[in-house]
Amino acid sequence: MALLLDREAQAATIRVGPLERVQTIADAARLAQDGDVVEISAGSYHGDVAVWTQKRLTIRGADTRTVLHAAGNSAEGKAIWVIRDGDITVSNIEFRGARVSAANGAGIRFEKGRLTVLDCAFIDNQIGILTANFPDAELTIERSLFADAPVLEPALPHLLYVGHIASLRVIGSRFHGGRRGHLLKSRARISDVRYNLLVDGPGGSASYEADFPNGGDVTLVGNVIAQSSASENRTLVAFGAEGNTWPLSRLRLVHNTLYSEGVLPARFLNVFYDKFAIRPDIVTRNNLLVGPGSMSGFSVDSQGGDHQVSHNAVHNPSAMDFTLADRSLSVDGLGGKDSALESLQPRLEHLEPGRLTPLAGRTRWVPGAIQATSTSGR
C-alpha cells in the first residue's frame, strides 16, 4: 500500500504538443507511467499512432478537441491507438481515417482491461472502436460520436464493434452515416445501451442499427433508433442472428423510439429464436414504432405500452425532432404497473446530439424515448 501511495504521489502530467517538451503522442505512450495523465494540446496530429501498455492512465485532449488523423499509419497494423491491458480513460479526442490491409482499421483497438471513452469522436474509420475477445474486458462509452463509415471498403465497416467481452455500456452517444455494416454491434455478455441517437441520417446505408448477434444480457432504454431508407436490410434491432454463446440471454427493450424511414415494412425487432437452445426472455415496454412494420415473435403492444404510428405522427425527424405530434398517447410508468422493471424507467432523454435532459418527477409518460414537446426550431 505504501508503494502504491508513493507511486500515486509521484504521478505526472505529461503534456504533448509542438511547443511542449514531449512533441509526439508516440513518445508520450513510451514515457508515461502507471497513474500518469497525458494531456494532448489542441490541434491536428497526422500519422502519430501509439500503443498504450500502462495499467492505469488518463489520456485527454486539452481545450478544444484534439484531432488524430491516421494519414496512412497504424499501430501494429491495427489502429490509430492500441490499448493493451489496463484501466484507461480517454476523453476529448477525435480519431479519423483509420485504414489497414485487413480492412478493420480502428480509431481505437481495445484489447484487454477496462476502457472508458468520454466526449470522443470516431469519424471515417473502417471501424470506430474494435475490441478483442477477452471475457473480463469492460468498455464504457459516454457522450461520444461515431460517424461516416468509409464508402468503398471490401469488408463491412461497423461504427462500433464489440467482441466477446464482459460488458459494454453506451450512454448519450450519437451514431450516423453507416455503410452496409452496422451502427453498433456487440457480442458482449452484458450490453447496456441507454439514451443514444442511433439515427443513420441522410446518405446513411447501415444494415442493422443495433446488432447483438450472440444474444447476451441486453438492455436498450431511451434510445432513438432510426433506419435510413437506403438500407438494404429492413431490421433495426437484431438479437441472436449468429447463435447464442452466453449462459444467459435476454432482451429488455423499453421506452425506445424505433423509426423506419422507408415505405416498405420494417422489422423493428428481429429475434432469431431458432438460434437459441433455450428460448430467450424478451420484454418490450412503452416503445414507439414509427412507420410500417412489425416486431419479431409477437404483435405490437402484446407486452404492454408499445404503440405504432405513421411517419406524420412524429414532428420533424429530418431535424432530429422525434417528439410525438399527438400528445394524447400515454403509457403507464414502469414504477406503477411494472414495478419489477422500475430500474428500466428512463432517467434521461437525448433530445438532440449532445443534449441530455433529466426526466425527474414525471407523472405522465408517452411511448418512446422522447418525453418533451417539440424541439424543432431550437
mmCIF file of C-alpha atoms in Angstrom:
data_model
loop_
_atom_site.group_PDB
_atom_site.id
_atom_site.type_symbol
_atom_site.label_atom_id
_atom_site.label_comp_id
_atom_site.label_asym_id
_atom_site.label_seq_id
_atom_site.Cartn_x
_atom_site.Cartn_y
_atom_site.Cartn_z
ATOM 1 C CA MET A 1 0.000 0.000 0.000
ATOM 2 C CA ALA A 2 2.845 2.368 0.855
ATOM 3 C CA LEU A 3 4.432 1.715 -2.523
ATOM 4 C CA LEU A 4 1.113 2.401 -4.275
ATOM 5 C CA LEU A 5 0.574 5.671 -2.396
ATOM 6 C CA ASP A 6 4.137 6.723 -3.141
ATOM 7 C CA ARG A 7 3.640 5.993 -6.841
ATOM 8 C CA GLU A 8 0.387 7.988 -6.945
ATOM 9 C CA ALA A 9 2.095 10.913 -5.230
ATOM 10 C CA GLN A 10 4.680 10.859 -7.996
ATOM 11 C CA ALA A 11 2.100 10.663 -10.801
ATOM 12 C CA ALA A 12 2.949 13.159 -13.504
ATOM 13 C CA THR A 13 1.042 15.136 -16.107
ATOM 14 C CA ILE A 14 2.746 14.693 -19.455
ATOM 15 C CA ARG A 15 1.863 17.492 -21.856
ATOM 16 C CA VAL A 16 2.126 16.752 -25.552
ATOM 17 C CA GLY A 17 2.246 19.244 -28.400
ATOM 18 C CA PRO A 18 4.501 21.059 -30.863
ATOM 19 C CA LEU A 19 5.516 23.588 -28.189
ATOM 20 C CA GLU A 20 5.908 21.074 -25.368
ATOM 21 C CA ARG A 21 8.912 19.047 -24.236
ATOM 22 C CA VAL A 22 7.131 15.898 -25.474
ATOM 23 C CA GLN A 23 6.090 16.644 -29.038
ATOM 24 C CA THR A 24 4.580 13.361 -30.221
ATOM 25 C CA ILE A 25 1.876 11.098 -28.834
ATOM 26 C CA ALA A 26 4.033 8.062 -29.599
ATOM 27 C CA ASP A 27 6.746 9.440 -27.294
ATOM 28 C CA ALA A 28 4.185 10.105 -24.568
ATOM 29 C CA ALA A 29 2.999 6.491 -24.814
ATOM 30 C CA ARG A 30 6.568 5.301 -24.231
ATOM 31 C CA LEU A 31 7.268 7.726 -21.352
ATOM 32 C CA ALA A 32 4.024 7.520 -19.370
ATOM 33 C CA GLN A 33 3.977 5.543 -16.128
ATOM 34 C CA ASP A 34 1.048 3.995 -14.325
ATOM 35 C CA GLY A 35 -1.201 6.661 -12.826
ATOM 36 C CA ASP A 36 0.000 9.489 -15.069
ATOM 37 C CA VAL A 37 -2.149 11.942 -17.015
ATOM 38 C CA VAL A 38 -1.318 12.522 -20.678
ATOM 39 C CA GLU A 39 -2.703 15.855 -21.888
ATOM 40 C CA ILE A 40 -2.544 16.471 -25.647
ATOM 41 C CA SER A 41 -2.629 20.051 -26.889
ATOM 42 C CA ALA A 42 -5.450 21.078 -29.214
ATOM 43 C CA GLY A 43 -4.742 20.768 -32.927
ATOM 44 C CA SER A 44 -4.307 18.094 -35.579
ATOM 45 C CA TYR A 45 -1.799 15.249 -35.382
ATOM 46 C CA HIS A 46 -1.074 13.282 -38.540
ATOM 47 C CA GLY A 47 0.252 9.727 -38.552
ATOM 48 C CA ASP A 48 1.152 9.901 -34.847
ATOM 49 C CA VAL A 49 -0.036 6.431 -33.789
ATOM 50 C CA ALA A 50 0.599 4.754 -30.439
ATOM 51 C CA VAL A 51 0.409 1.600 -28.312
ATOM 52 C CA TRP A 52 -0.551 2.175 -24.662
ATOM 53 C CA THR A 53 0.700 -0.511 -22.253
ATOM 54 C CA GLN A 54 0.138 1.202 -18.893
ATOM 55 C CA LYS A 55 -2.061 -0.350 -16.189
ATOM 56 C CA ARG A 56 -3.673 2.948 -15.104
ATOM 57 C CA LEU A 57 -3.739 6.067 -17.246
ATOM 58 C CA THR A 58 -5.820 9.112 -18.165
ATOM 59 C CA ILE A 59 -5.412 10.492 -21.693
ATOM 60 C CA ARG A 60 -7.229 13.680 -22.611
ATOM 61 C CA GLY A 61 -7.345 16.407 -25.194
ATOM 62 C CA ALA A 62 -6.763 19.912 -23.910
ATOM 63 C CA ASP A 63 -9.279 22.702 -24.519
ATOM 64 C CA THR A 64 -10.958 22.137 -27.888
ATOM 65 C CA ARG A 65 -10.950 18.572 -29.134
ATOM 66 C CA THR A 66 -7.629 17.089 -30.254
ATOM 67 C CA VAL A 67 -7.857 15.523 -33.734
ATOM 68 C CA LEU A 68 -5.787 12.482 -34.713
ATOM 69 C CA HIS A 69 -5.532 11.686 -38.437
ATOM 70 C CA ALA A 70 -4.245 8.212 -39.282
ATOM 71 C CA ALA A 71 -2.747 9.551 -42.530
ATOM 72 C CA GLY A 72 -1.897 6.040 -43.721
ATOM 73 C CA ASN A 73 -0.209 4.935 -40.479
ATOM 74 C CA SER A 74 -1.358 2.397 -37.894
ATOM 75 C CA ALA A 75 -0.080 0.943 -34.656
ATOM 76 C CA GLU A 76 0.754 -2.753 -35.117
ATOM 77 C CA GLY A 77 -1.327 -2.781 -38.304
ATOM 78 C CA LYS A 78 -4.465 -2.422 -36.145
ATOM 79 C CA ALA A 79 -5.467 1.114 -35.222
ATOM 80 C CA ILE A 80 -4.534 4.710 -34.520
ATOM 81 C CA TRP A 81 -4.271 3.676 -30.871
ATOM 82 C CA VAL A 82 -3.904 0.184 -29.432
ATOM 83 C CA ILE A 83 -4.822 -0.109 -25.745
ATOM 84 C CA ARG A 84 -3.174 -3.250 -24.469
ATOM 85 C CA ASP A 85 -4.379 -4.049 -20.930
ATOM 86 C CA GLY A 86 -5.180 -1.565 -18.193
ATOM 87 C CA ASP A 87 -7.707 0.761 -16.608
ATOM 88 C CA ILE A 88 -7.607 3.590 -19.157
ATOM 89 C CA THR A 89 -9.755 6.709 -19.584
ATOM 90 C CA VAL A 90 -9.710 8.592 -22.902
ATOM 91 C CA SER A 91 -11.513 11.913 -23.294
ATOM 92 C CA ASN A 92 -11.883 14.779 -25.772
ATOM 93 C CA ILE A 93 -10.030 13.075 -28.648
ATOM 94 C CA GLU A 94 -11.149 12.674 -32.279
ATOM 95 C CA PHE A 95 -9.940 9.696 -34.334
ATOM 96 C CA ARG A 96 -10.074 9.929 -38.129
ATOM 97 C CA GLY A 97 -9.278 7.889 -41.197
ATOM 98 C CA ALA A 98 -8.019 4.548 -39.833
ATOM 99 C CA ARG A 99 -7.195 2.090 -42.625
ATOM 100 C CA VAL A 100 -5.307 -1.225 -42.544
ATOM 101 C CA SER A 101 -4.872 -4.015 -45.080
ATOM 102 C CA ALA A 102 -7.228 -6.324 -43.155
ATOM 103 C CA ALA A 103 -9.989 -3.709 -43.640
ATOM 104 C CA ASN A 104 -10.643 -3.433 -39.887
ATOM 105 C CA GLY A 105 -8.537 -0.400 -39.036
ATOM 106 C CA ALA A 106 -9.899 1.186 -35.871
ATOM 107 C CA GLY A 107 -9.697 4.519 -34.166
ATOM 108 C CA ILE A 108 -9.044 2.516 -31.000
ATOM 109 C CA ARG A 109 -8.260 -1.184 -30.781
ATOM 110 C CA PHE A 110 -9.157 -2.160 -27.211
ATOM 111 C CA GLU A 111 -7.605 -5.467 -26.294
ATOM 112 C CA LYS A 112 -7.994 -6.075 -22.552
ATOM 113 C CA GLY A 113 -8.758 -4.452 -19.217
ATOM 114 C CA ARG A 114 -11.166 -1.557 -18.668
ATOM 115 C CA LEU A 115 -11.576 1.314 -21.114
ATOM 116 C CA THR A 116 -13.709 4.423 -20.547
ATOM 117 C CA VAL A 117 -14.271 6.742 -23.527
ATOM 118 C CA LEU A 118 -15.744 10.189 -22.816
ATOM 119 C CA ASP A 119 -16.638 13.002 -25.237
ATOM 120 C CA CYS A 120 -14.675 11.496 -28.121
ATOM 121 C CA ALA A 121 -15.361 11.214 -31.860
ATOM 122 C CA PHE A 122 -14.659 8.410 -34.335
ATOM 123 C CA ILE A 123 -15.087 9.534 -37.939
ATOM 124 C CA ASP A 124 -14.271 7.871 -41.285
ATOM 125 C CA ASN A 125 -12.619 4.784 -39.793
ATOM 126 C CA GLN A 126 -13.007 1.242 -41.060
ATOM 127 C CA ILE A 127 -14.246 0.563 -37.504
ATOM 128 C CA GLY A 128 -14.608 3.247 -34.847
ATOM 129 C CA ILE A 129 -13.709 1.119 -31.814
ATOM 130 C CA LEU A 130 -12.876 -2.578 -32.183
ATOM 131 C CA THR A 131 -12.362 -4.853 -29.190
ATOM 132 C CA ALA A 132 -10.647 -8.199 -28.768
ATOM 133 C CA ASN A 133 -12.427 -11.147 -27.114
ATOM 134 C CA PHE A 134 -11.179 -11.300 -23.525
ATOM 135 C CA PRO A 135 -14.167 -12.306 -21.359
ATOM 136 C CA ASP A 136 -13.230 -9.986 -18.465
ATOM 137 C CA ALA A 137 -12.775 -6.792 -20.522
ATOM 138 C CA GLU A 138 -15.124 -3.840 -19.883
ATOM 139 C CA LEU A 139 -15.910 -0.939 -22.222
ATOM 140 C CA THR A 140 -17.837 2.221 -21.299
ATOM 141 C CA ILE A 141 -18.661 4.969 -23.822
ATOM 142 C CA GLU A 142 -20.358 8.244 -22.906
ATOM 143 C CA ARG A 143 -21.311 11.344 -24.922
ATOM 144 C CA SER A 144 -19.316 10.294 -27.969
ATOM 145 C CA LEU A 145 -19.788 10.382 -31.742
ATOM 146 C CA PHE A 146 -19.427 7.525 -34.245
ATOM 147 C CA ALA A 147 -19.906 8.657 -37.826
ATOM 148 C CA ASP A 148 -19.286 8.319 -41.563
ATOM 149 C CA ALA A 149 -18.080 4.817 -42.315
ATOM 150 C CA PRO A 150 -15.937 4.670 -45.474
ATOM 151 C CA VAL A 151 -17.855 4.137 -48.690
ATOM 152 C CA LEU A 152 -15.530 1.877 -50.672
ATOM 153 C CA GLU A 153 -14.343 -0.914 -48.379
ATOM 154 C CA PRO A 154 -14.052 -4.672 -49.057
ATOM 155 C CA ALA A 155 -15.269 -5.612 -45.565
ATOM 156 C CA LEU A 156 -18.228 -4.362 -43.548
ATOM 157 C CA PRO A 157 -17.319 -1.120 -41.743
ATOM 158 C CA HIS A 158 -19.113 -1.143 -38.370
ATOM 159 C CA LEU A 159 -19.059 2.122 -36.453
ATOM 160 C CA LEU A 160 -18.658 0.210 -33.153
ATOM 161 C CA TYR A 161 -17.743 -3.491 -32.997
ATOM 162 C CA VAL A 162 -17.550 -5.142 -29.584
ATOM 163 C CA GLY A 163 -16.359 -8.737 -29.265
ATOM 164 C CA HIS A 164 -16.894 -11.399 -26.595
ATOM 165 C CA ILE A 165 -16.118 -9.223 -23.584
ATOM 166 C CA ALA A 166 -17.716 -8.936 -20.142
ATOM 167 C CA SER A 167 -19.647 -5.719 -20.637
ATOM 168 C CA LEU A 168 -20.452 -2.797 -22.894
ATOM 169 C CA ARG A 169 -22.090 0.377 -21.639
ATOM 170 C CA VAL A 170 -23.059 3.161 -24.087
ATOM 171 C CA ILE A 171 -24.745 6.355 -22.856
ATOM 172 C CA GLY A 172 -25.702 9.629 -24.545
ATOM 173 C CA SER A 173 -23.822 8.996 -27.783
ATOM 174 C CA ARG A 174 -24.575 9.613 -31.462
ATOM 175 C CA PHE A 175 -24.208 7.141 -34.363
ATOM 176 C CA HIS A 176 -24.805 8.060 -38.009
ATOM 177 C CA GLY A 177 -23.558 7.570 -41.543
ATOM 178 C CA GLY A 178 -23.190 3.791 -41.683
ATOM 179 C CA ARG A 179 -22.256 1.942 -44.875
ATOM 180 C CA ARG A 180 -23.502 -1.665 -45.233
ATOM 181 C CA GLY A 181 -22.140 -2.579 -41.792
ATOM 182 C CA HIS A 182 -23.956 -1.910 -38.516
ATOM 183 C CA LEU A 183 -24.016 1.241 -36.425
ATOM 184 C CA LEU A 184 -23.490 -0.744 -33.225
ATOM 185 C CA LYS A 185 -22.556 -4.430 -32.998
ATOM 186 C CA SER A 186 -21.974 -6.115 -29.654
ATOM 187 C CA ARG A 187 -21.148 -9.710 -28.736
ATOM 188 C CA ALA A 188 -20.636 -8.762 -25.074
ATOM 189 C CA ARG A 189 -22.072 -10.811 -22.213
ATOM 190 C CA ILE A 190 -23.822 -7.635 -20.968
ATOM 191 C CA SER A 191 -24.762 -4.763 -23.293
ATOM 192 C CA ASP A 192 -26.398 -1.749 -21.625
ATOM 193 C CA VAL A 193 -27.338 0.905 -24.209
ATOM 194 C CA ARG A 194 -29.222 3.984 -22.982
ATOM 195 C CA TYR A 195 -30.186 7.459 -24.220
ATOM 196 C CA ASN A 196 -28.382 7.303 -27.561
ATOM 197 C CA LEU A 197 -29.233 8.552 -31.050
ATOM 198 C CA LEU A 198 -28.621 5.671 -33.451
ATOM 199 C CA VAL A 199 -30.018 7.613 -36.384
ATOM 200 C CA ASP A 200 -28.338 6.748 -39.682
ATOM 201 C CA GLY A 201 -29.387 10.022 -41.290
ATOM 202 C CA PRO A 202 -29.229 11.348 -44.869
ATOM 203 C CA GLY A 203 -26.866 9.300 -47.017
ATOM 204 C CA GLY A 204 -26.534 6.558 -44.416
ATOM 205 C CA SER A 205 -26.972 2.959 -45.535
ATOM 206 C CA ALA A 206 -26.198 0.855 -42.470
ATOM 207 C CA SER A 207 -27.564 -2.669 -42.234
ATOM 208 C CA TYR A 208 -28.775 -3.188 -38.638
ATOM 209 C CA GLU A 209 -28.795 -0.134 -36.419
ATOM 210 C CA ALA A 210 -28.112 -2.295 -33.352
ATOM 211 C CA ASP A 211 -26.940 -5.898 -33.620
ATOM 212 C CA PHE A 212 -26.454 -8.375 -30.774
ATOM 213 C CA PRO A 213 -25.530 -11.458 -32.824
ATOM 214 C CA ASN A 214 -24.776 -13.794 -29.887
ATOM 215 C CA GLY A 215 -27.564 -12.710 -27.575
ATOM 216 C CA GLY A 216 -26.355 -11.968 -24.052
ATOM 217 C CA ASP A 217 -28.000 -9.799 -21.423
ATOM 218 C CA VAL A 218 -29.076 -6.761 -23.458
ATOM 219 C CA THR A 219 -30.808 -3.599 -22.216
ATOM 220 C CA LEU A 220 -31.991 -0.839 -24.579
ATOM 221 C CA VAL A 221 -33.620 2.116 -22.792
ATOM 222 C CA GLY A 222 -34.458 5.590 -24.060
ATOM 223 C CA ASN A 223 -32.763 5.345 -27.455
ATOM 224 C CA VAL A 224 -33.873 6.823 -30.767
ATOM 225 C CA ILE A 225 -33.081 4.143 -33.361
ATOM 226 C CA ALA A 226 -33.788 5.233 -36.932
ATOM 227 C CA GLN A 227 -33.060 3.392 -40.152
ATOM 228 C CA SER A 228 -32.387 5.141 -43.447
ATOM 229 C CA SER A 229 -34.484 4.341 -46.490
ATOM 230 C CA ALA A 230 -31.205 3.471 -48.254
ATOM 231 C CA SER A 231 -30.627 0.419 -46.027
ATOM 232 C CA GLU A 232 -30.729 -2.952 -47.796
ATOM 233 C CA ASN A 233 -31.783 -4.665 -44.555
ATOM 234 C CA ARG A 234 -35.177 -3.878 -43.069
ATOM 235 C CA THR A 235 -34.246 -4.930 -39.492
ATOM 236 C CA LEU A 236 -33.465 -2.174 -36.980
ATOM 237 C CA VAL A 237 -32.560 -4.244 -33.890
ATOM 238 C CA ALA A 238 -31.311 -7.823 -34.281
ATOM 239 C CA PHE A 239 -30.884 -10.338 -31.455
ATOM 240 C CA GLY A 240 -29.183 -13.741 -31.786
ATOM 241 C CA ALA A 241 -28.612 -13.797 -35.551
ATOM 242 C CA GLU A 242 -25.406 -15.850 -35.212
ATOM 243 C CA GLY A 243 -26.375 -18.113 -32.332
ATOM 244 C CA ASN A 244 -26.217 -17.752 -28.570
ATOM 245 C CA THR A 245 -22.818 -18.077 -26.835
ATOM 246 C CA TRP A 246 -23.672 -16.866 -23.301
ATOM 247 C CA PRO A 247 -25.368 -18.799 -20.469
ATOM 248 C CA LEU A 248 -27.989 -16.040 -20.086
ATOM 249 C CA SER A 249 -29.703 -14.359 -22.998
ATOM 250 C CA ARG A 250 -32.463 -11.848 -22.502
ATOM 251 C CA LEU A 251 -33.518 -8.545 -24.041
ATOM 252 C CA ARG A 252 -35.127 -5.558 -22.324
ATOM 253 C CA LEU A 253 -36.451 -3.047 -24.881
ATOM 254 C CA VAL A 254 -38.034 -0.133 -23.000
ATOM 255 C CA HIS A 255 -39.073 3.413 -23.980
ATOM 256 C CA ASN A 256 -37.241 3.480 -27.319
ATOM 257 C CA THR A 257 -38.331 5.272 -30.481
ATOM 258 C CA LEU A 258 -37.855 2.944 -33.472
ATOM 259 C CA TYR A 259 -38.214 4.834 -36.736
ATOM 260 C CA SER A 260 -38.177 3.264 -40.207
ATOM 261 C CA GLU A 261 -37.663 5.913 -42.849
ATOM 262 C CA GLY A 262 -38.626 3.644 -45.751
ATOM 263 C CA VAL A 263 -42.048 2.812 -47.157
ATOM 264 C CA LEU A 264 -41.501 -0.963 -47.115
ATOM 265 C CA PRO A 265 -42.445 -2.807 -43.908
ATOM 266 C CA ALA A 266 -39.604 -2.905 -41.397
ATOM 267 C CA ARG A 267 -38.712 -5.486 -38.770
ATOM 268 C CA PHE A 268 -38.299 -3.162 -35.806
ATOM 269 C CA LEU A 269 -37.043 -6.045 -33.676
ATOM 270 C CA ASN A 270 -35.882 -9.357 -35.100
ATOM 271 C CA VAL A 271 -35.254 -12.112 -32.559
ATOM 272 C CA PHE A 272 -33.718 -15.244 -34.121
ATOM 273 C CA TYR A 273 -35.473 -17.718 -31.848
ATOM 274 C CA ASP A 274 -34.325 -20.709 -33.903
ATOM 275 C CA LYS A 275 -30.692 -19.998 -32.975
ATOM 276 C CA PHE A 276 -31.297 -20.448 -29.222
ATOM 277 C CA ALA A 277 -31.331 -23.803 -27.424
ATOM 278 C CA ILE A 278 -33.384 -22.133 -24.664
ATOM 279 C CA ARG A 279 -35.918 -19.537 -25.715
ATOM 280 C CA PRO A 280 -34.655 -16.096 -24.578
ATOM 281 C CA ASP A 281 -36.719 -13.847 -22.351
ATOM 282 C CA ILE A 282 -37.835 -10.826 -24.385
ATOM 283 C CA VAL A 283 -39.539 -7.883 -22.677
ATOM 284 C CA THR A 284 -40.745 -4.812 -24.566
ATOM 285 C CA ARG A 285 -42.466 -1.878 -22.863
ATOM 286 C CA ASN A 286 -43.601 1.578 -23.925
ATOM 287 C CA ASN A 287 -41.750 1.723 -27.255
ATOM 288 C CA LEU A 288 -42.851 3.954 -30.122
ATOM 289 C CA LEU A 289 -42.690 2.293 -33.538
ATOM 290 C CA VAL A 290 -42.856 4.739 -36.442
ATOM 291 C CA GLY A 291 -43.700 3.551 -39.961
ATOM 292 C CA PRO A 292 -44.960 0.266 -41.388
ATOM 293 C CA GLY A 293 -43.554 -2.960 -39.951
ATOM 294 C CA SER A 294 -43.693 -5.496 -37.144
ATOM 295 C CA MET A 295 -41.948 -6.892 -34.071
ATOM 296 C CA SER A 296 -40.474 -10.399 -34.205
ATOM 297 C CA GLY A 297 -42.387 -13.164 -32.481
ATOM 298 C CA PHE A 298 -45.271 -11.087 -31.102
ATOM 299 C CA SER A 299 -47.587 -8.312 -32.130
ATOM 300 C CA VAL A 300 -47.042 -4.661 -31.301
ATOM 301 C CA ASP A 301 -48.346 -3.887 -27.784
ATOM 302 C CA SER A 302 -48.705 -7.554 -26.879
ATOM 303 C CA GLN A 303 -46.395 -6.992 -23.901
ATOM 304 C CA GLY A 304 -47.553 -3.552 -22.790
ATOM 305 C CA GLY A 305 -47.446 0.063 -23.837
ATOM 306 C CA ASP A 306 -45.866 -0.276 -27.292
ATOM 307 C CA HIS A 307 -47.526 1.958 -29.894
ATOM 308 C CA GLN A 308 -47.190 2.014 -33.684
ATOM 309 C CA VAL A 309 -47.838 5.246 -35.572
ATOM 310 C CA SER A 310 -47.387 6.657 -39.064
ATOM 311 C CA HIS A 311 -44.493 8.887 -40.093
ATOM 312 C CA ASN A 312 -46.527 12.084 -39.750
ATOM 313 C CA ALA A 313 -47.115 11.353 -36.060
ATOM 314 C CA VAL A 314 -43.549 12.492 -35.331
ATOM 315 C CA HIS A 315 -42.719 16.184 -35.605
ATOM 316 C CA ASN A 316 -39.586 16.546 -37.746
ATOM 317 C CA PRO A 317 -37.136 13.619 -37.904
ATOM 318 C CA SER A 318 -35.005 15.353 -40.560
ATOM 319 C CA ALA A 319 -34.222 17.968 -37.893
ATOM 320 C CA MET A 320 -33.677 15.259 -35.237
ATOM 321 C CA ASP A 321 -37.028 16.103 -33.649
ATOM 322 C CA PHE A 322 -38.648 12.766 -32.767
ATOM 323 C CA THR A 323 -41.286 14.187 -30.416
ATOM 324 C CA LEU A 324 -44.845 12.980 -30.797
ATOM 325 C CA ALA A 325 -47.257 15.312 -32.546
ATOM 326 C CA ASP A 326 -50.184 13.585 -30.821
ATOM 327 C CA ARG A 327 -49.619 14.126 -27.097
ATOM 328 C CA SER A 328 -52.797 12.255 -26.192
ATOM 329 C CA LEU A 329 -50.980 8.913 -26.333
ATOM 330 C CA SER A 330 -49.966 7.829 -22.858
ATOM 331 C CA VAL A 331 -48.457 4.786 -21.162
ATOM 332 C CA ASP A 332 -48.050 3.626 -17.587
ATOM 333 C CA GLY A 333 -44.776 4.403 -15.873
ATOM 334 C CA LEU A 334 -42.790 1.283 -15.046
ATOM 335 C CA GLY A 335 -42.832 2.126 -11.353
ATOM 336 C CA GLY A 336 -46.588 1.567 -11.372
ATOM 337 C CA LYS A 337 -47.948 -1.351 -13.336
ATOM 338 C CA ASP A 338 -44.492 -2.863 -13.948
ATOM 339 C CA SER A 339 -42.707 -2.296 -10.637
ATOM 340 C CA ALA A 340 -40.401 -5.261 -11.295
ATOM 341 C CA LEU A 341 -38.979 -3.261 -14.221
ATOM 342 C CA GLU A 342 -38.711 0.039 -12.361
ATOM 343 C CA SER A 343 -34.926 0.077 -12.804
ATOM 344 C CA LEU A 344 -35.571 0.393 -16.561
ATOM 345 C CA GLN A 345 -37.585 3.592 -16.233
ATOM 346 C CA PRO A 346 -35.707 6.206 -18.295
ATOM 347 C CA ARG A 347 -33.904 8.833 -16.245
ATOM 348 C CA LEU A 348 -32.695 10.979 -19.167
ATOM 349 C CA GLU A 349 -33.690 11.823 -22.728
ATOM 350 C CA HIS A 350 -31.448 12.664 -25.676
ATOM 351 C CA LEU A 351 -33.314 15.454 -27.435
ATOM 352 C CA GLU A 352 -30.611 16.317 -29.948
ATOM 353 C CA PRO A 353 -26.912 15.471 -30.356
ATOM 354 C CA GLY A 354 -25.065 16.254 -27.152
ATOM 355 C CA ARG A 355 -28.117 17.369 -25.170
ATOM 356 C CA LEU A 356 -29.174 15.032 -22.358
ATOM 357 C CA THR A 357 -32.042 16.221 -20.166
ATOM 358 C CA PRO A 358 -33.169 14.718 -16.827
ATOM 359 C CA LEU A 359 -36.633 13.167 -16.605
ATOM 360 C CA ALA A 360 -37.176 13.564 -12.874
ATOM 361 C CA GLY A 361 -40.583 13.724 -11.204
ATOM 362 C CA ARG A 362 -42.765 12.810 -14.178
ATOM 363 C CA THR A 363 -46.383 11.821 -13.598
ATOM 364 C CA ARG A 364 -47.279 11.325 -17.277
ATOM 365 C CA TRP A 365 -45.425 9.288 -19.876
ATOM 366 C CA VAL A 366 -45.752 8.931 -23.638
ATOM 367 C CA PRO A 367 -44.403 5.956 -25.583
ATOM 368 C CA GLY A 368 -40.903 6.240 -26.974
ATOM 369 C CA ALA A 369 -37.617 7.828 -25.958
ATOM 370 C CA ILE A 370 -38.659 11.496 -26.113
ATOM 371 C CA GLN A 371 -40.998 12.888 -23.485
ATOM 372 C CA ALA A 372 -40.502 16.582 -24.314
ATOM 373 C CA THR A 373 -42.709 18.682 -26.556
ATOM 374 C CA SER A 374 -41.389 19.656 -29.986
ATOM 375 C CA THR A 375 -37.722 20.645 -30.162
ATOM 376 C CA SER A 376 -37.896 21.949 -33.756
ATOM 377 C CA GLY A 377 -36.516 25.428 -34.251
ATOM 378 C CA ARG A 378 -34.374 25.415 -31.129
#
